[in-house]
Coordinates of C-alpha atoms in Angstrom, one line a residue:
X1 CA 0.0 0.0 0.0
X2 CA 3.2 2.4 0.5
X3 CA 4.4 1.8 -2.2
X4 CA 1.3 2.8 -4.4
X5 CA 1.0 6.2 -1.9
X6 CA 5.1 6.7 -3.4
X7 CA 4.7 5.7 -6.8
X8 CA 1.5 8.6 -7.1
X9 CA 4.7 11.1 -6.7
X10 CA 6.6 10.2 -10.0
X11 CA 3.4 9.6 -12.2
X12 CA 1.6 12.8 -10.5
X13 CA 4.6 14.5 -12.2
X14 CA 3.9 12.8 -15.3
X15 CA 0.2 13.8 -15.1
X16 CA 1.2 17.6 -14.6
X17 CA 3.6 17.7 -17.7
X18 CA 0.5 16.2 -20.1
X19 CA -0.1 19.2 -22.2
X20 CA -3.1 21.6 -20.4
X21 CA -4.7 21.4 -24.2
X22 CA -5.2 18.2 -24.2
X23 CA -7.0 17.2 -20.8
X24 CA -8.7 14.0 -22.3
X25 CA -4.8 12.6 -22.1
X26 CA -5.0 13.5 -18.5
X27 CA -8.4 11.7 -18.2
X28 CA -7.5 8.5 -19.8
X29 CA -3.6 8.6 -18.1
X30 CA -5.6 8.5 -14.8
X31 CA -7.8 5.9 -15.8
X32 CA -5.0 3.7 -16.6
X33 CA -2.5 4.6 -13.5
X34 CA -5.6 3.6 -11.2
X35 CA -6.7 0.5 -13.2
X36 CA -2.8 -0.7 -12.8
X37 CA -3.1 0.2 -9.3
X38 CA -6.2 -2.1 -8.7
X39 CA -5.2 -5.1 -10.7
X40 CA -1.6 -4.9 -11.4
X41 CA -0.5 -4.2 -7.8
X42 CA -3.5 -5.5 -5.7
X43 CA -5.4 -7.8 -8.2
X44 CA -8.6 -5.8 -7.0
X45 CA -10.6 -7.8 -10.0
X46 CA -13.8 -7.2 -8.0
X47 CA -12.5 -3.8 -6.8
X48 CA -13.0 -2.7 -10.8
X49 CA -16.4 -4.4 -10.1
X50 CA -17.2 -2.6 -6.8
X51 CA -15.9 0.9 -8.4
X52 CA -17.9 0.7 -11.8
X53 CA -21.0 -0.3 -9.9
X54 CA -21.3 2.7 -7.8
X55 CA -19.9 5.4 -10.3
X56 CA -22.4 4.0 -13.1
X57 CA -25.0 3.9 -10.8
X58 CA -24.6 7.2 -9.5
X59 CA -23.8 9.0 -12.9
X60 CA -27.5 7.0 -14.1
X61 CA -29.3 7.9 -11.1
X62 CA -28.2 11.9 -12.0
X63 CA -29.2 11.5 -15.5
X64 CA -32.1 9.9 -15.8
X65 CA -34.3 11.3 -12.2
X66 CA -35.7 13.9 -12.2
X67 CA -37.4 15.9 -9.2
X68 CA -36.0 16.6 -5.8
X69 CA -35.3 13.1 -4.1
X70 CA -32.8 12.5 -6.8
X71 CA -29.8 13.0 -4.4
X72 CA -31.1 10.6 -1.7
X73 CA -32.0 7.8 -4.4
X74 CA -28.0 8.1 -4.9
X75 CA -27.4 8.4 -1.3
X76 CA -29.5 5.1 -0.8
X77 CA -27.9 3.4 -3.3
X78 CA -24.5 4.5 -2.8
X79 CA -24.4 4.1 1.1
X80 CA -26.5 0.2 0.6
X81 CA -23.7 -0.3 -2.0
X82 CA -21.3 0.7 0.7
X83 CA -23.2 -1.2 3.4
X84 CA -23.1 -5.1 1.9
X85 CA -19.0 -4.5 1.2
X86 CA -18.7 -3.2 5.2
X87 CA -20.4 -6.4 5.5
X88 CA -18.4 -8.7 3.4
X89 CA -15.4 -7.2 5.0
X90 CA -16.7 -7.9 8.8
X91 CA -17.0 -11.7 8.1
X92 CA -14.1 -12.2 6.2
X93 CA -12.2 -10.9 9.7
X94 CA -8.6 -10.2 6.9
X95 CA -7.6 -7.1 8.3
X96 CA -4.1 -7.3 7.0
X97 CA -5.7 -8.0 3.3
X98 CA -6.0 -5.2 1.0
X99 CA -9.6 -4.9 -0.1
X100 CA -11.2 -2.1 -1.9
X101 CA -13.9 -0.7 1.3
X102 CA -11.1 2.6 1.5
X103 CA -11.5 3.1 -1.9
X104 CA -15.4 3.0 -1.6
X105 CA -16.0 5.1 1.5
X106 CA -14.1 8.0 -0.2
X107 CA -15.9 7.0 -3.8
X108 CA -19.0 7.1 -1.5
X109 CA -18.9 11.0 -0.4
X110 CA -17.2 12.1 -4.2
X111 CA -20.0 10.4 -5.6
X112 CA -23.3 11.1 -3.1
X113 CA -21.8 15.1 -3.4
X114 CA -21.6 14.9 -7.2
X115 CA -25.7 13.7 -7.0
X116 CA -26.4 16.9 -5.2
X117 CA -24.0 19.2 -7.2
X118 CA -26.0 18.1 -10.0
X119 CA -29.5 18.7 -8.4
X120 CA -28.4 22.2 -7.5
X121 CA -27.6 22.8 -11.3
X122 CA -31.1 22.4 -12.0
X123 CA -32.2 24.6 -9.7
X124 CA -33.1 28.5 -10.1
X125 CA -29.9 30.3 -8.6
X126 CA -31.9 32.6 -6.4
X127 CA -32.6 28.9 -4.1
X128 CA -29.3 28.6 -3.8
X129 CA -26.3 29.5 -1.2
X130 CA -23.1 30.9 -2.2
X131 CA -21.7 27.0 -1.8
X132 CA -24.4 25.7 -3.8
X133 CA -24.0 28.3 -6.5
X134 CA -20.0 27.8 -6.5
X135 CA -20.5 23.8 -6.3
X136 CA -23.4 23.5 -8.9
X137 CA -23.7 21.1 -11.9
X138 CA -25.3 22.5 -14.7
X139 CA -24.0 20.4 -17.4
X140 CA -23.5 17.0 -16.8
X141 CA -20.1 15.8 -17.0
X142 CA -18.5 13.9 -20.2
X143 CA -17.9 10.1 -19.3
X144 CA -13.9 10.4 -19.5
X145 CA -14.3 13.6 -17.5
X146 CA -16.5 11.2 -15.3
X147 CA -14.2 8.5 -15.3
X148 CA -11.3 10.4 -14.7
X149 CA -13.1 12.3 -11.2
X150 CA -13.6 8.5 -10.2
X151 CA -10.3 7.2 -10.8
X152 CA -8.7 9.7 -9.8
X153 CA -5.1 7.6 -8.4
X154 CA -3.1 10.0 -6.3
X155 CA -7.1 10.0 -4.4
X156 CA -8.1 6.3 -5.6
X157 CA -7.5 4.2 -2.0
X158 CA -7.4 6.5 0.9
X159 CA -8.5 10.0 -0.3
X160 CA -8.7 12.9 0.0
X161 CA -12.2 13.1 -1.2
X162 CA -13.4 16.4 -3.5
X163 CA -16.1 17.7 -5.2
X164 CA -16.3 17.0 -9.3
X165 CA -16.1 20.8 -9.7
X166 CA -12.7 21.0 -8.1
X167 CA -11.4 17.9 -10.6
X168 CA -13.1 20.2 -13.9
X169 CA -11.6 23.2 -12.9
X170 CA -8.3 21.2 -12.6
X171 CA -8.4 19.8 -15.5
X172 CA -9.5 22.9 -17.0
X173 CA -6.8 24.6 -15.7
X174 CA -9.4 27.4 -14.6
X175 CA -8.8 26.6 -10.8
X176 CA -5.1 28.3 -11.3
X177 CA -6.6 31.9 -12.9
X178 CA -5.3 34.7 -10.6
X179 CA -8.2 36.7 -8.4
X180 CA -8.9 39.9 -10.4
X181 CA -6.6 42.5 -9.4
X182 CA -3.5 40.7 -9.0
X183 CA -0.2 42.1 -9.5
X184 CA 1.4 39.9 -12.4
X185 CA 4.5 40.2 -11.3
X186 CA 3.6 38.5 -8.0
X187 CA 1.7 35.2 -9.9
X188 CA 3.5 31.8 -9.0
X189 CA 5.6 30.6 -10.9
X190 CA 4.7 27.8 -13.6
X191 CA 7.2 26.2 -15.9
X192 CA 7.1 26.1 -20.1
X193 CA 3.5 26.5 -20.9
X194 CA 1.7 24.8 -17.8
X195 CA -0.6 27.0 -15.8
X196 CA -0.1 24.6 -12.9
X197 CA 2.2 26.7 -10.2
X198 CA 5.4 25.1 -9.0
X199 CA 3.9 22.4 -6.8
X200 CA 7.2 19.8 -6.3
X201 CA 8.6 21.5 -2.7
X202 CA 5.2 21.6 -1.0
X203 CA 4.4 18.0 -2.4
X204 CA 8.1 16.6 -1.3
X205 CA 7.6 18.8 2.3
X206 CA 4.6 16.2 2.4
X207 CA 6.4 13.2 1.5
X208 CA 8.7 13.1 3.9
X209 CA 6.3 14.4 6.8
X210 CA 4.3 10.9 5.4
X211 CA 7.2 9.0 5.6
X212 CA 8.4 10.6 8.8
X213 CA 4.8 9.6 10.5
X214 CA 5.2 6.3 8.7
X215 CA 8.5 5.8 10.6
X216 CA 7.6 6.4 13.9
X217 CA 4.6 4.0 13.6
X218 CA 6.5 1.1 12.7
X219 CA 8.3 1.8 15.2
X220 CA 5.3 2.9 18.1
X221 CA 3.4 0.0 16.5
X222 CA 5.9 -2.5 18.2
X223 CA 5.6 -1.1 21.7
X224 CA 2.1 0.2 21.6
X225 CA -0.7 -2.2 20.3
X226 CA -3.8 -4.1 20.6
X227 CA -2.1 -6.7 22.7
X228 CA -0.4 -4.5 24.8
X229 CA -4.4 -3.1 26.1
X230 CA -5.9 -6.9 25.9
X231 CA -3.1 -8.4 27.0
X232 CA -2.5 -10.0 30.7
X233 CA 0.5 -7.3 31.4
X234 CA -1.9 -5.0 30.9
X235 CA -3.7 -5.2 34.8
X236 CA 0.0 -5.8 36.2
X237 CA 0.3 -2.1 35.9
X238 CA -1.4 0.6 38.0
X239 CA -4.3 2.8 37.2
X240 CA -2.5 5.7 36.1
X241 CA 0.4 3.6 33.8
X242 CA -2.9 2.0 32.1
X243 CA -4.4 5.2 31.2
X244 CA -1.2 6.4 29.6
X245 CA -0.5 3.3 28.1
X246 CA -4.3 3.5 26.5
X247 CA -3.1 7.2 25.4
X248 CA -0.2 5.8 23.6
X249 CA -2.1 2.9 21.8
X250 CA -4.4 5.5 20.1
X251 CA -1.2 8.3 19.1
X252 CA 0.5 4.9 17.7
X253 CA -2.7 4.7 15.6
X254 CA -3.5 7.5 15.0
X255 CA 0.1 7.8 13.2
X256 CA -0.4 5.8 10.9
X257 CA -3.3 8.0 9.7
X258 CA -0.8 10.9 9.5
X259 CA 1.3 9.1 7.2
X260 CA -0.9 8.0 5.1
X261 CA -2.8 11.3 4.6
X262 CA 0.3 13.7 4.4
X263 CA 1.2 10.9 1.7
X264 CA -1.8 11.1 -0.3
X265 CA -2.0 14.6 -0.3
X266 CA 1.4 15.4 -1.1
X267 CA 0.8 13.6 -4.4
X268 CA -2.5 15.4 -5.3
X269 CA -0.1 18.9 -4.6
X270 CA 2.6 17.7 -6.7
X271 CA -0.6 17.0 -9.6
X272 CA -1.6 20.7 -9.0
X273 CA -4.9 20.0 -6.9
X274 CA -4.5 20.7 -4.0
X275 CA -3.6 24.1 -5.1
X276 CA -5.6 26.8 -3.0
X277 CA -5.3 30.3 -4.5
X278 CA -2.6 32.6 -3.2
X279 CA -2.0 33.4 0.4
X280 CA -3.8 37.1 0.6
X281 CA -0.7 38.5 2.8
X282 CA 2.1 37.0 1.5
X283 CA 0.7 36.4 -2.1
X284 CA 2.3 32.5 -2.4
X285 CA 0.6 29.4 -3.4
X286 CA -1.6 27.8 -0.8
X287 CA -1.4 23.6 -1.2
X288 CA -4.5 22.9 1.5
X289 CA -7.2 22.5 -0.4
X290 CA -7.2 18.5 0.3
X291 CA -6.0 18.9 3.6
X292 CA -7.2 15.6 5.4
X293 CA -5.3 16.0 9.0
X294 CA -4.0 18.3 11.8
X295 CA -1.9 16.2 13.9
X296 CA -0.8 19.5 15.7
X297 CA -4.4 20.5 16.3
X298 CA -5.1 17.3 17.9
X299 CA -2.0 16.1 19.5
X300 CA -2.5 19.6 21.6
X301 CA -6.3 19.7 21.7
X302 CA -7.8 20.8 25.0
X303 CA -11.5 20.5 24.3
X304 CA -13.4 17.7 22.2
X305 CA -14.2 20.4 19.2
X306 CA -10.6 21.1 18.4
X307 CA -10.1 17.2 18.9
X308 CA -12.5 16.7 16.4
X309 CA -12.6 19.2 13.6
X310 CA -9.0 18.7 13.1
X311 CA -9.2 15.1 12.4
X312 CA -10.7 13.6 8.9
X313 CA -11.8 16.8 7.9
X314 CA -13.1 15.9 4.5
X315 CA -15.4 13.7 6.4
X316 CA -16.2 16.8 8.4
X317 CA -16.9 18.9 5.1
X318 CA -18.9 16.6 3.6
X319 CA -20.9 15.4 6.8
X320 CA -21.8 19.0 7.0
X321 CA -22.5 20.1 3.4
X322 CA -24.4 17.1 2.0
X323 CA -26.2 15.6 5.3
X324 CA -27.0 18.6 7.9
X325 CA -27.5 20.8 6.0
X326 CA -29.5 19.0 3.2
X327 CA -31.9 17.6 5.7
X328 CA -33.0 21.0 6.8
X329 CA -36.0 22.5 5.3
X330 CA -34.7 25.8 3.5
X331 CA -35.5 28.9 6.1
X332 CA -35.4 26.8 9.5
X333 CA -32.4 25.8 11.6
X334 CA -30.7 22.9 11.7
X335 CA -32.5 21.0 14.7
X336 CA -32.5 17.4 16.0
X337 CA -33.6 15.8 12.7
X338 CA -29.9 17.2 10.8
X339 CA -27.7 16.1 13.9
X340 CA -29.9 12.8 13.8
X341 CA -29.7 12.0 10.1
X342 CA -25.8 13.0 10.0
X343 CA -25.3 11.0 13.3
X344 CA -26.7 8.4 11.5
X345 CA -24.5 8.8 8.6
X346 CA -21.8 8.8 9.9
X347 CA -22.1 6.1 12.2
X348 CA -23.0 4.1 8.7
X349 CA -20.5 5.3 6.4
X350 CA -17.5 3.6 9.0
X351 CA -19.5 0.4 9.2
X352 CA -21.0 -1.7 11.5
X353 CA -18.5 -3.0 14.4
X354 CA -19.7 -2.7 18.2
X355 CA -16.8 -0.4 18.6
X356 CA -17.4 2.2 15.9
X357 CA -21.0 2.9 17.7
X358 CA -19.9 2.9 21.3
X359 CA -17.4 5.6 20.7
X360 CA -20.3 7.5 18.8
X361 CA -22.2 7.1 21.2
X362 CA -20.3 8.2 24.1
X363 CA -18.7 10.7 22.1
X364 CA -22.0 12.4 21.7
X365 CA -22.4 12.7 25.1
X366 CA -18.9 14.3 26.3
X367 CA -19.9 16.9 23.4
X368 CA -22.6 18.2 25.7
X369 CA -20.6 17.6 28.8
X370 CA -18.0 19.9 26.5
X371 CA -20.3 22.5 25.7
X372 CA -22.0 22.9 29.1
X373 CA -17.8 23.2 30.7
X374 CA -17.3 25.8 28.1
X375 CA -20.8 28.1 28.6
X376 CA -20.8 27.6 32.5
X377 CA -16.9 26.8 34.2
X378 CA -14.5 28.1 31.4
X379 CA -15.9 32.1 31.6
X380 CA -14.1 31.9 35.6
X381 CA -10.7 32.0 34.4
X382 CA -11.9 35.0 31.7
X383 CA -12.0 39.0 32.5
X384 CA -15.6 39.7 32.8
X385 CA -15.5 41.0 29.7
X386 CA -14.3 37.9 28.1
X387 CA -11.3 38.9 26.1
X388 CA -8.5 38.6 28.7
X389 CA -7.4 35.6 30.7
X390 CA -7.2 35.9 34.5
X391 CA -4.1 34.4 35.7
X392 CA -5.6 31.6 36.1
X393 CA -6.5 30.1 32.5
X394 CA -3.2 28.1 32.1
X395 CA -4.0 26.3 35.3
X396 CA -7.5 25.4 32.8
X397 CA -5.8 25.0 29.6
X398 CA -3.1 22.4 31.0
X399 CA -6.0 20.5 32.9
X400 CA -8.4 20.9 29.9
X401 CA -5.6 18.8 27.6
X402 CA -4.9 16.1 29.7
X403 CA -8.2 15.8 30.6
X404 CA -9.3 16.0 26.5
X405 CA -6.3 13.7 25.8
X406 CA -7.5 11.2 28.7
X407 CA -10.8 11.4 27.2
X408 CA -10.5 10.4 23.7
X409 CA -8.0 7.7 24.5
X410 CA -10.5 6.0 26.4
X411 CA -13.5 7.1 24.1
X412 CA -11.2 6.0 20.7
X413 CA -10.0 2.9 22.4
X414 CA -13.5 0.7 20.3
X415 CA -13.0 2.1 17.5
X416 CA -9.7 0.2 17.2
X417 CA -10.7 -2.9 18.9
X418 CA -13.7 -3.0 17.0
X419 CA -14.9 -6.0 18.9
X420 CA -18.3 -5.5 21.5
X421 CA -15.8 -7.7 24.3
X422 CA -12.9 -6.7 23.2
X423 CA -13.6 -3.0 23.5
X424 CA -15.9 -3.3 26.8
X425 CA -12.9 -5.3 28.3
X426 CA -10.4 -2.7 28.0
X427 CA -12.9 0.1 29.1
X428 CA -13.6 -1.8 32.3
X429 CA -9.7 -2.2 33.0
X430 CA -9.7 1.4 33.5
X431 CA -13.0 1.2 35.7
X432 CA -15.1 3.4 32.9
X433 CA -13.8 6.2 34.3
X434 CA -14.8 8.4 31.5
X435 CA -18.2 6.9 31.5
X436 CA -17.9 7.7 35.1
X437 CA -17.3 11.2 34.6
X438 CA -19.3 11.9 32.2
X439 CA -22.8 10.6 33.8
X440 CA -21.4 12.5 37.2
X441 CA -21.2 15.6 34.7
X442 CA -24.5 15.2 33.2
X443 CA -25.5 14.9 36.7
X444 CA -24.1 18.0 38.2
X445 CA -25.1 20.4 35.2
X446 CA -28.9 19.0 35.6
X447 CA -29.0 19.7 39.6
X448 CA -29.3 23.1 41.0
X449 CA -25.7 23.7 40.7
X450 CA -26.2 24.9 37.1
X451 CA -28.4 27.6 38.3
X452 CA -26.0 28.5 40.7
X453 CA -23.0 28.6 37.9
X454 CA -25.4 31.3 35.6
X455 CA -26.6 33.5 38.3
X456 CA -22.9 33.8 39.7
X457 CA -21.9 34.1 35.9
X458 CA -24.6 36.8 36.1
X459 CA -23.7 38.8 38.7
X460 CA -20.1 39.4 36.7
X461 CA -22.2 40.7 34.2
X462 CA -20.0 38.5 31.5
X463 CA -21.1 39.1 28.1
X464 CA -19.3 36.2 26.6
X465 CA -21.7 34.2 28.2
X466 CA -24.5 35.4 26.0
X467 CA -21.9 34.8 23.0
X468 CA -20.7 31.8 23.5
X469 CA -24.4 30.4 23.9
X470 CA -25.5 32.0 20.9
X471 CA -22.3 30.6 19.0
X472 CA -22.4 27.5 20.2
X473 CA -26.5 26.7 19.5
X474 CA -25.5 27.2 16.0
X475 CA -22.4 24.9 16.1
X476 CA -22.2 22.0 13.1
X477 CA -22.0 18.3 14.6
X478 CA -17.9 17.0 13.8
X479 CA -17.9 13.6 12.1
X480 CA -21.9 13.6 12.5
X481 CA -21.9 13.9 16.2
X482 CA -24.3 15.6 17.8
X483 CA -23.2 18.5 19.5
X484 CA -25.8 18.6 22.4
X485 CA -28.3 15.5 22.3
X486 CA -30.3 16.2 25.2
X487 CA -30.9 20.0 23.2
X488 CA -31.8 17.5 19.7
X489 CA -34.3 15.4 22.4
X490 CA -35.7 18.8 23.6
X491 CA -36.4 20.2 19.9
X492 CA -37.9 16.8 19.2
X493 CA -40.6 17.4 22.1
X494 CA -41.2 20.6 20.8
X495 CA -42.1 19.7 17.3
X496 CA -44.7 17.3 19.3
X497 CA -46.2 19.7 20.7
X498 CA -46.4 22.1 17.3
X499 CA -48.0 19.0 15.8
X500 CA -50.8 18.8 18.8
X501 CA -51.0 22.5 18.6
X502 CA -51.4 22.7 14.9
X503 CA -54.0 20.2 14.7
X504 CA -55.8 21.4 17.7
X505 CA -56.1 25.3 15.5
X506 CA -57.6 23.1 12.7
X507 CA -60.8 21.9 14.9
X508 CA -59.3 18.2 15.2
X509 CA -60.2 16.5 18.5
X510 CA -56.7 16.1 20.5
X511 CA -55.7 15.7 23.8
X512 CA -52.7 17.4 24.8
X513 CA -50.3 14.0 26.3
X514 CA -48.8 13.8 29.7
X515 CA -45.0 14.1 30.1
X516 CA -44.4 10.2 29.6
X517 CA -46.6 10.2 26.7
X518 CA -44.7 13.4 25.3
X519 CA -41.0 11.7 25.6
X520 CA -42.4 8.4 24.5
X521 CA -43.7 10.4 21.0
X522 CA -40.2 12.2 20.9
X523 CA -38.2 8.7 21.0
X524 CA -40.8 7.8 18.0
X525 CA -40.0 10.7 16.3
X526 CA -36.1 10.8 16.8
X527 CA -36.7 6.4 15.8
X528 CA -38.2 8.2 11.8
X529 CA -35.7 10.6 12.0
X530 CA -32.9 7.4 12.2
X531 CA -34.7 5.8 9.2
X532 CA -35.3 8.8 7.1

């Protein structure tokens, strides 16, 4: 597989020196690279199969519906596609065998976004947002054009996933036109008669950074593993050593995701698309437009958004842009149906191991534990304006990281396991204490003690408070998890009662139900909302 990721550097160079006039060369050259790829380094036979079903599906599904549900046909199809190889893949137990599921999940969000790009093309632009207008469709792509967005083979088995747009203006070269006004003397530099800036440093920067990450998780990998946290040396150790050792198992992981990305991306740089426009201060190339990864961001997270929104971040963008906000009736907010649906999503689009839902799962609950720390405990070590620190915020920032490093070691743990006993066995060798803590949380921001933290908040006449709330309520769920779920349950029981009231202003006979009846008719609701 590392080898592929290195051999994208040499023919990504190749790619960039096909002529810009002749981008049906570049089409068919990627066509080729990734076929070889598939069966001439992996002999992926039903990978081909796999890849041509869901592209031809998706491309039929966008030509021949019409009407407004054609982007969740292709979502159904795509995602039950998706589903049977998740499945295939949990009962053949191989997971040292390369397969092609990678390939798919990333094929899955190109190919679900292009569905809606082309749906917004056939809209009137004044029902559009700017990211709707920039992202639309209005012609539908050649089939090489097509072809070449699928197979794209510096992308092709571990991402980064784009939008079609960015792969035509690419290969149109119109991504590298300079924003009007620009001094020409300050334009990158290109070479001969290629419009493509000078891409090789930022994509060999990237290269080694991969190889770098690779290194030390050979080399982490050895000392740091799934036996070392199921293993019987495990319980030899203290409480303390275990949670550390837990904390290491997931950066030795998480490493290896590093590498792999900073590879991948550095050869879709070094092909010219991951070019960004030009830095508005210093006037240089930016090469983050496929940016999957922060490992800074995370490595020194101290709360669970920055954990979050700097990890898979194409997963973020396209959680966001084609589920939460699609789901929301145009002119209302976002409410518990979006975090639902994207939840549900997400949850999906990884697969179907115990593990992967019992970190979603708890993960969605440490978000509100998050949020209610940051609205009600954080604004104590702020001026009571809220733009200075008292002397007291490091004292919060250094607890906040180990505390949000602790967390998501513990809370991450399943999702490399993967196995229900595995991953409940080495959550109860650290005594839950996560769990613990956050059920004690949950249970101290619903007793009285929140009132006291507001009216004390209050009294220093704060306004960040009111910011921060107001921020916050508007906040986009990270890798589809809810951001507050007792909020989404909330907003559920309120649509209940809109419904009763509604019905009751048209005349209909309705009794207005007791509490119990009320939450039983929200769990109903939120149980649609999961199917739809």
């Amino acid at each position: 597989m590392i080898f592929s990721f290195l051999l994208s550097y040499p023919l990504a160079g190749v790619l960039k020196r096909i002529p810009d006039s002749k981008p049906y060369q570049k089409n068919l050259f990627v066509v080729f690279v990734s076929l070889f790829y598939l069966v001439g380094l992996f002999d992926l036979w039903t990978g081909i199969r796999t890849i041509l079903i869901s592209s031809v599906g998706a491309y039929a599904i966008a030509a021949y519906v019409e009407g407004p549900f054609m982007p969740w046909i292709g979502f159904v199809f795509l995602m039950g596609h998706m589903s049977i190889s998740h499945i295939y893949r949990q009962f053949a137990n191989s997971p040292d065998q390369v397969d092609v599921t990678g390939a798919q999940m990333v094929l899955v969000m190109k190919l679900t976004a292009f569905c809606w790009n082309v749906q917004d093309g056939r809209l009137p632009e004044k029902d559009l947002v700017d990211f709707q207008k920039e992202r639309a469709i209005k012609k539908l792509p050649s089939l090489l054009n097509y072809a070449g967005y699928v197979f794209f083979f510096p992308a092709l088995l571990a991402g980064p996933s784009f939008d079609y747009i960015d792969y035509q203006r690419w290969i149109e070269t119109t991504m590298f036109d300079p924003p009007p006004g620009t001094d020409p003397s300050k334009l990158p530099k290109t070479r001969k008669k290629r419009r493509i800036p000078q891409s090789s440093t930022p994509a060999i920067i990237k290269a080694v950074i991969g190889l770098v990450w690779i290194f030390l998780f050979l080399q982490f990998a050895k000392w740091y593993n799934i036996d070392t946290v199921l293993g019987d040396e495990f319980m030899k150790y203290g409480f303390f050593r275990r949670i550390w050792l837990l904390q290491m198992f997931g950066f030795s992981t998480r490493l290896k995701y590093y590498g792999v990305w900073s590879l991948t991306e550095g050869a879709c740089i070094l092909s010219g698309l991951g070019y960004n426009g030009l830095d508005p201060k210093t006037q240089k190339p930016l090469w983050n437009r496929l940016q999957n990864v922060n490992p800074w961001g995370i490595e020194t997270a101290q709360n669970s958004r920055a954990y979050l929104e700097n990890w898979n971040m194409n997963t973020n963008n396209w959680l966001r842009n084609y589920m939460y906000l699609r789901v929301t009736p145009k002119g209302k907010k976002p409410g518990f149906r979006a975090s639902l649906a994207t939840f549900t999503t997400s949850a999906f689009w990884h697969g179907f191991y115990p593990g992967y839902y019992l970190s979603f799962i708890l993960a969605a609950f440490i978000q509100t534990v998050a949020k209610n720390v940051r609205r009600h405990v954080r604004p104590f070590f702020m001026s009571p304006d809220g733009k200075k620190p008292t002397p007291y915020k490091r004292y919060y920032d250094i607890m906040s990281y180990f505390v949000t490093q602790a967390i998501f070691s513990f809370t991450t743990a399943p999702f490399v396991v993967l196995s229900l006993p595995g991953s409940l066995l080495v959550w109860s060798r650290v005594y839950f204490f996560v769990i613990i803590g956050i059920a004690a949380s949950m249970g101290f921001f619903a007793s009285p003690a929140k009132v006291w933290l507001i009216k004390t908040l209050n009294k220093r006449n704060h306004p960040m408070l009111q910011r921060t709330i107001s921020q916050e309520t508007i906040s986009q769920p990270l890798l589809g998890l809810p951001s507050d779920p007792a909020q989404d349950l909330d907003e559920a029981m309120n649509e209940v009662r809109e419904e009763f009231e509604a019905r009751r202003r048209k005349g209909l006979d309705v009794n207005m139900p007791t509490g119990n009846q009320l939450k039983d008719m929200a769990a109903t609701k939120l149980q649609m909302g999961k199917a739809s």
